[in-house]
């Protein structure tokens, strides 16, 4: 079988690219080893797929070259994807911070992309395993579980390493290396953080407690909810900061993000209340008790001196921990790093050293924040590639 374009990976970026190329009259085949189509879209956004973010801009992405994503995001915009969703009559709503979710189910997005591919005459090869990829003089040759397939253009859209239990593999990175392209270091991103049991002992029984805070690692700061877990911290603000955290460094949490904790404590300096009860006016009760007890200050506030209240105020604004690690790819939403953007054209996603070979979506060293940014990168990079192959 020979086609103009083979797309490997029928996920978000792959289906976007395949239908755009098909609509241009290209003969396109899309290959995926999974039994079920686009499992990552299906489980995304708690089953409702946070498919884009109204505020998506290059600053919301991590990459060795932060400017690389600019061109694709400008050429296939958030509005362009919303138009597609609206043309398919899919109901959606903004949840918070510009995050758009399906009203009903992520399956609506999968059906939309599958229908677009079918209308564009894309051939499906799935489940189909790829054993070997070779460059011949005129084409690429793929040895697969469904026989040999040759193509003029080969697009790799195999995604990242997160959630291996639903089919993530490192094939895309292997193909990049096979063709002499650099792959930047890979790590789990948007992932819960773990702590040494001894550091976290006072809080380990508070699993499930969640509240608003500012998290900070280096210059990166996020204000959203944090969630205490048995082994450490999760919740949107922690997932966000995890992508910036470097092993061996601390993360800092501001538990009092709206005003000065010290001033607030000092206004209550004559209170008879136990410190834990006072803190519980601003923090969940069980957390407030653990915090006061860890600081060995759980006594009537009027018994605490000014210095103690000031120190406590500072700690409320900078609760610092050195994570021992992360929960890894099993729990990560994305993979940081990937095919080095220096190797690719930002306009077409074609490899400079290997004409005819393209990389799109998460396999590329472009990682978005939590909140619909990763899908927007998949749509934008897939679309510009589909227009070029
Ligand atoms: P994607 O992972 O979508 O597709 C890759 C495809 O390649 C898969 O179909 C896979 O089977 C196939 N493949 C892999 N190896 C292969 C091989 N060896 N042979 C053949 N096929 C192979 N983002 C966001 O913006 N909003 C959200 O709400 C969420 N929510 C979310 C929840 C969870 C639990 C996770 C794990 C991730 C998210 N994300 C997200 C991230 C988002 O899902 C992710 O960034 C995109 O799906 C990436 O799109 P790609 O097309 O690059 O990869």
XYZ file of C-alpha atoms and ligand atoms in Angstrom:
442
model
C 0.000 0.000 0.000
C 1.301 3.459 -0.890
C -0.204 6.757 0.314
C 0.866 10.378 0.232
C 0.884 10.744 4.024
C 1.065 8.331 6.934
C 0.210 9.757 10.359
C 1.387 7.587 13.267
C -0.833 8.143 16.327
C -4.599 8.688 16.098
C -4.786 11.016 19.083
C -5.530 14.723 19.234
C -2.727 16.011 16.994
C -2.770 13.016 14.629
C -6.493 13.215 13.800
C -6.284 16.995 13.368
C -3.387 16.659 10.923
C -4.885 13.689 9.043
C -8.213 15.364 8.273
C -6.629 18.660 7.232
C -4.272 16.833 4.839
C -7.147 14.674 3.573
C -9.289 17.753 2.886
C -6.451 19.027 0.673
C -6.845 15.937 -1.506
C -3.934 13.956 -0.042
C -4.283 10.205 0.337
C -3.791 9.780 4.095
C -3.534 6.701 6.312
C -3.580 7.001 10.107
C -2.004 4.220 12.154
C -2.494 3.516 15.863
C -1.653 0.465 17.943
C -4.550 1.016 20.350
C -7.792 -0.950 20.223
C -9.865 2.090 21.183
C -9.638 5.468 19.502
C -8.148 8.451 21.370
C -8.298 7.185 24.931
C -6.431 10.223 26.205
C -9.087 12.570 24.872
C -11.763 10.335 26.395
C -10.303 10.504 29.923
C -9.295 14.164 29.688
C -10.865 16.902 31.762
C -12.552 14.358 34.044
C -14.375 12.908 30.983
C -15.485 16.300 29.651
C -12.254 17.266 27.802
C -10.929 20.721 28.586
C -10.326 21.167 24.867
C -8.810 24.650 24.803
C -8.214 27.794 26.826
C -9.521 31.220 25.836
C -6.286 32.839 27.054
C -3.781 30.505 25.340
C -0.577 32.300 24.406
C 3.084 31.287 24.057
C 3.760 32.214 27.721
C 1.610 29.252 28.767
C 4.093 26.748 27.332
C 7.417 25.304 28.511
C 10.093 24.506 25.936
C 13.826 24.970 25.437
C 12.717 27.500 22.820
C 9.685 29.327 24.240
C 9.076 31.096 20.895
C 8.731 27.898 18.852
C 4.996 27.453 19.517
C 4.179 31.041 18.498
C 3.721 30.482 14.767
C 1.409 27.438 14.977
C -0.698 28.991 17.762
C -1.141 32.132 15.638
C -2.042 30.222 12.482
C -4.572 27.843 14.007
C -6.030 29.745 16.917
C -8.263 28.987 19.882
C -11.098 30.665 17.932
C -10.469 28.367 14.956
C -10.904 25.292 17.149
C -14.016 26.727 18.813
C -15.472 27.325 15.327
C -14.932 23.650 14.519
C -16.605 22.589 17.783
C -19.546 24.909 17.056
C -19.900 23.625 13.469
C -20.378 20.167 14.977
C -23.034 21.457 17.356
C -21.071 20.439 20.466
C -22.204 22.234 23.617
C -19.447 23.690 25.769
C -18.933 26.033 28.689
C -16.166 27.974 30.399
C -15.451 26.442 33.774
C -12.856 28.822 35.166
C -9.763 30.754 34.034
C -10.718 30.484 30.337
C -10.916 26.673 30.393
C -13.500 25.359 27.889
C -15.115 21.969 28.558
C -17.718 19.901 26.687
C -21.169 20.111 28.273
C -21.738 16.377 27.821
C -18.720 14.225 27.129
C -15.194 14.144 25.731
C -16.552 11.551 23.311
C -18.083 14.478 21.373
C -14.586 15.728 20.522
C -13.444 12.231 19.486
C -16.542 11.791 17.273
C -15.973 15.230 15.736
C -12.381 14.423 14.767
C -13.268 10.917 13.565
C -16.076 12.293 11.386
C -13.775 14.967 9.949
C -11.236 12.250 9.084
C -13.905 10.071 7.484
C -15.284 12.976 5.422
C -11.731 13.665 4.253
C -11.274 10.046 3.121
C -8.593 9.134 5.683
C -7.860 5.365 5.897
C -7.732 3.847 9.388
C -5.160 1.254 10.302
C -5.841 0.302 13.902
C -4.966 -1.605 15.878
C -1.721 -1.790 13.941
C 1.777 -2.267 15.337
C 4.794 -0.624 13.736
C 7.892 -2.852 13.667
C 10.256 -0.745 11.594
C 10.514 2.617 9.845
C 13.018 3.130 7.028
C 13.911 5.913 4.630
C 14.095 4.735 1.007
C 15.258 7.044 -1.785
C 11.757 8.109 -2.808
C 9.668 7.377 0.264
C 9.373 6.115 3.831
C 8.717 2.398 4.293
C 6.903 1.103 7.370
C 6.861 -2.575 8.338
C 3.651 -3.086 10.312
C 1.450 -5.855 11.667
C -0.783 -5.124 8.654
C 1.975 -5.407 6.082
C 4.256 -2.876 4.411
C 3.078 0.679 3.895
C 5.019 3.323 2.008
C 4.415 7.064 2.009
C 5.925 10.293 0.737
C 5.445 12.130 4.034
C 5.552 10.621 7.507
C 3.994 12.429 10.485
C 4.768 11.283 14.022
C 1.975 12.079 16.500
C 2.556 9.420 19.141
C 2.214 11.761 22.142
C 4.166 11.525 25.388
C 4.903 8.826 27.956
C 2.175 9.597 30.474
C -0.419 6.938 31.327
C 1.352 3.935 29.719
C -1.621 1.781 30.778
C -3.677 3.308 27.937
C -1.059 2.944 25.242
C 1.598 5.661 25.610
C 4.962 4.572 24.201
C 8.288 6.175 23.376
C 8.101 5.247 19.670
C 8.076 8.887 18.537
C 11.275 9.667 20.447
C 12.919 6.487 19.054
C 12.046 7.488 15.480
C 13.442 10.984 16.087
C 16.742 9.520 17.355
C 16.838 7.027 14.472
C 16.827 9.979 12.069
C 19.562 11.767 14.024
C 17.324 14.314 15.763
C 18.029 15.440 19.319
C 15.452 14.647 21.992
C 15.596 16.925 25.059
C 15.448 15.274 28.516
C 12.029 13.772 29.306
C 10.227 14.000 32.655
C 6.669 13.709 33.957
C 4.845 17.064 34.031
C 1.553 18.223 35.577
C 2.079 15.542 38.189
C 1.435 15.186 41.962
C 4.497 15.736 44.180
C 5.646 13.348 46.910
C 7.501 14.133 50.137
C 9.683 12.216 52.584
C 7.286 10.643 55.094
C 9.121 12.353 57.993
C 8.731 15.819 56.409
C 5.057 15.341 55.707
C 4.028 13.277 58.773
C 1.856 15.955 60.446
C -0.204 16.350 57.272
C -0.331 12.743 56.020
C -3.706 12.044 57.654
C -5.325 15.071 56.045
C -5.711 13.450 52.640
C -8.589 14.988 50.672
C -8.360 18.489 52.179
C -8.209 21.174 49.502
C -7.890 24.960 49.578
C -6.695 27.910 47.535
C -3.010 28.837 47.687
C -0.183 30.253 45.625
C 2.509 27.747 44.665
C 5.950 28.843 43.564
C 9.016 27.148 42.104
C 11.715 29.516 40.894
C 9.897 32.340 39.119
C 6.807 30.274 38.263
C 3.773 31.130 40.435
C 0.256 29.713 40.258
C -2.854 30.498 42.264
C -5.392 27.686 42.328
C -6.439 24.880 44.673
C -3.965 22.557 46.387
C -5.002 19.088 47.553
C -3.381 17.110 50.353
C -2.822 13.428 49.559
C -1.425 10.482 51.551
C 1.998 10.903 49.976
C 2.207 14.631 49.372
C 0.431 17.332 47.424
C -1.709 17.505 44.318
C -4.464 19.784 42.978
C -4.206 22.239 40.075
C -1.746 24.663 41.717
C 0.658 21.793 42.516
C 0.311 20.157 39.078
C 1.112 23.506 37.473
C 4.204 24.149 39.568
C 5.393 20.523 39.189
C 6.282 21.242 35.554
C 8.769 23.885 36.747
C 10.101 22.032 39.799
C 13.675 20.697 39.604
C 14.614 17.715 41.823
C 16.520 18.819 44.911
C 14.841 22.228 45.091
C 12.051 23.504 47.328
C 8.545 24.558 46.418
C 6.963 27.402 48.358
C 3.287 27.792 49.169
C 1.518 30.978 50.177
C -1.419 29.764 52.260
C -2.685 33.285 52.796
C -2.801 34.601 49.248
C -5.202 37.524 49.729
C -3.707 39.656 52.486
C -0.964 39.908 55.094
C -1.152 36.962 57.497
C 0.955 38.843 60.052
C -1.342 41.873 60.098
C -4.384 39.621 60.382
C -2.832 37.666 63.280
C -1.820 40.867 65.065
C -5.355 42.242 64.880
C -6.399 39.144 66.892
C -3.502 39.289 69.355
C -5.836 39.719 72.357
C -8.119 36.851 71.389
C -8.883 34.033 73.854
C -9.281 31.641 70.961
C -6.897 28.738 70.462
C -4.585 29.483 67.533
C -6.003 26.519 65.583
C -9.534 27.913 65.931
C -8.411 31.331 64.764
C -6.568 29.882 61.741
C -9.670 27.817 60.973
C -11.424 31.077 60.045
C -9.164 31.153 56.983
C -8.028 27.540 56.456
C -9.730 24.111 56.699
C -10.091 23.238 60.392
C -8.050 20.013 60.418
C -5.256 21.634 58.451
C -5.295 24.665 60.775
C -4.941 22.365 63.802
C -2.031 20.421 62.227
C -0.322 23.681 61.245
C -0.658 25.196 64.733
C 0.497 21.980 66.426
C 3.503 21.551 64.122
C 4.583 25.039 65.119
C 3.988 24.102 68.791
C 1.847 27.186 69.164
C -1.637 25.753 69.660
C -2.542 27.848 72.686
C -4.777 30.902 73.264
C -3.650 33.569 70.833
C -3.300 36.179 73.606
C -0.505 34.048 75.118
C 1.590 34.357 71.948
C 3.998 37.246 71.709
C 4.418 39.546 68.724
C 7.555 37.783 67.502
C 5.789 34.401 67.496
C 2.833 35.832 65.584
C 5.133 37.473 63.026
C 7.102 34.233 62.492
C 3.861 32.325 62.080
C 2.632 34.947 59.590
C 5.806 34.500 57.555
C 5.373 30.727 57.537
C 1.796 31.066 56.343
C 3.113 33.007 53.362
C 6.020 30.645 52.713
C 5.240 27.072 53.661
C 8.245 25.366 52.050
C 8.858 21.746 51.174
C 11.516 19.849 49.316
C 9.618 17.209 47.322
C 11.243 13.773 47.240
C 9.869 13.189 43.756
C 6.690 12.868 41.709
C 4.110 10.149 41.180
C 5.688 9.586 37.741
C 4.258 8.889 34.305
C 1.436 6.742 35.733
C -0.165 9.884 37.177
C 1.343 12.657 35.037
C -0.859 14.468 32.526
C 2.018 15.230 30.191
C 5.660 14.611 29.342
C 8.090 17.502 29.623
C 10.751 17.667 26.907
C 10.647 15.836 23.590
C 11.851 16.281 20.034
C 14.142 19.314 20.139
C 12.400 22.290 18.537
C 15.729 23.336 16.972
C 15.348 20.288 14.749
C 11.930 21.346 13.386
C 10.414 24.088 11.259
C 7.976 26.034 13.463
C 5.810 26.711 10.383
C 5.391 23.121 9.166
C 6.781 20.868 11.938
C 9.057 19.210 9.349
C 12.442 17.930 10.528
C 15.202 20.076 9.029
C 17.612 17.121 8.802
C 15.031 14.656 7.485
C 12.807 16.177 4.791
C 9.376 14.550 4.654
C 9.422 13.608 8.365
C 7.210 15.649 10.735
C 6.565 15.699 14.503
C 3.424 17.188 16.087
C 1.676 17.366 19.459
C 3.113 16.271 22.762
C 6.063 14.324 21.295
C 7.619 17.740 20.552
C 9.405 19.692 23.306
C 6.411 21.983 23.878
C 4.424 21.437 27.088
C 1.426 23.482 28.102
C 0.102 24.483 31.494
C -2.901 22.740 32.945
C -6.179 24.100 31.572
C -6.658 23.170 27.904
C -3.278 24.436 26.677
C -1.932 21.008 25.753
C -4.858 20.210 23.498
C -4.554 23.623 21.863
C -0.930 22.816 21.041
C -2.029 19.446 19.591
C -4.691 21.155 17.422
C -2.402 23.997 16.280
C 0.676 21.892 15.505
C -1.491 19.224 13.856
C -3.286 21.765 11.718
C -0.204 23.587 10.389
C 1.398 20.243 9.611
C -1.744 19.004 7.823
C -1.628 22.090 5.630
C 1.971 21.482 4.703
C 2.374 17.714 4.135
P -2.147 11.593 22.257
O -1.631 10.944 23.486
O -3.458 12.244 22.273
O -2.147 10.540 21.066
C -1.057 9.710 20.796
C -1.564 8.487 20.051
O -0.418 7.743 19.611
C -2.389 7.558 20.931
O -3.607 7.268 20.295
C -1.510 6.321 21.095
O -2.261 5.114 21.145
C -0.676 6.383 19.825
N 0.604 5.665 19.959
C 1.506 5.775 20.955
N 2.520 4.925 20.745
C 2.252 4.273 19.591
C 2.934 3.250 18.861
N 4.083 2.723 19.323
N 2.376 2.795 17.729
C 1.205 3.307 17.263
N 0.497 4.257 17.924
C 1.040 4.733 19.076
N -4.833 18.353 27.999
C -5.679 19.400 27.867
O -5.384 20.335 27.142
N -6.882 19.394 28.534
C -7.260 18.365 29.351
O -8.393 18.357 29.885
C -6.341 17.309 29.543
N -6.640 16.313 30.404
C -5.775 15.257 30.537
C -6.078 14.227 31.444
C -5.216 13.151 31.576
C -5.531 12.080 32.584
C -4.043 13.080 30.773
C -3.112 11.905 30.869
C -3.736 14.098 29.886
C -4.585 15.202 29.770
N -4.289 16.249 28.913
C -5.148 17.307 28.801
C -3.089 16.214 28.044
C -3.518 15.800 26.597
O -4.285 14.602 26.691
C -2.305 15.535 25.719
O -1.396 16.596 25.799
C -2.746 15.359 24.267
O -3.591 14.219 24.168
C -1.547 15.180 23.361
O -2.009 14.928 22.066
P -1.149 14.025 21.086
O -1.976 13.839 19.879
O 0.216 14.577 20.959
O -1.002 12.633 21.850
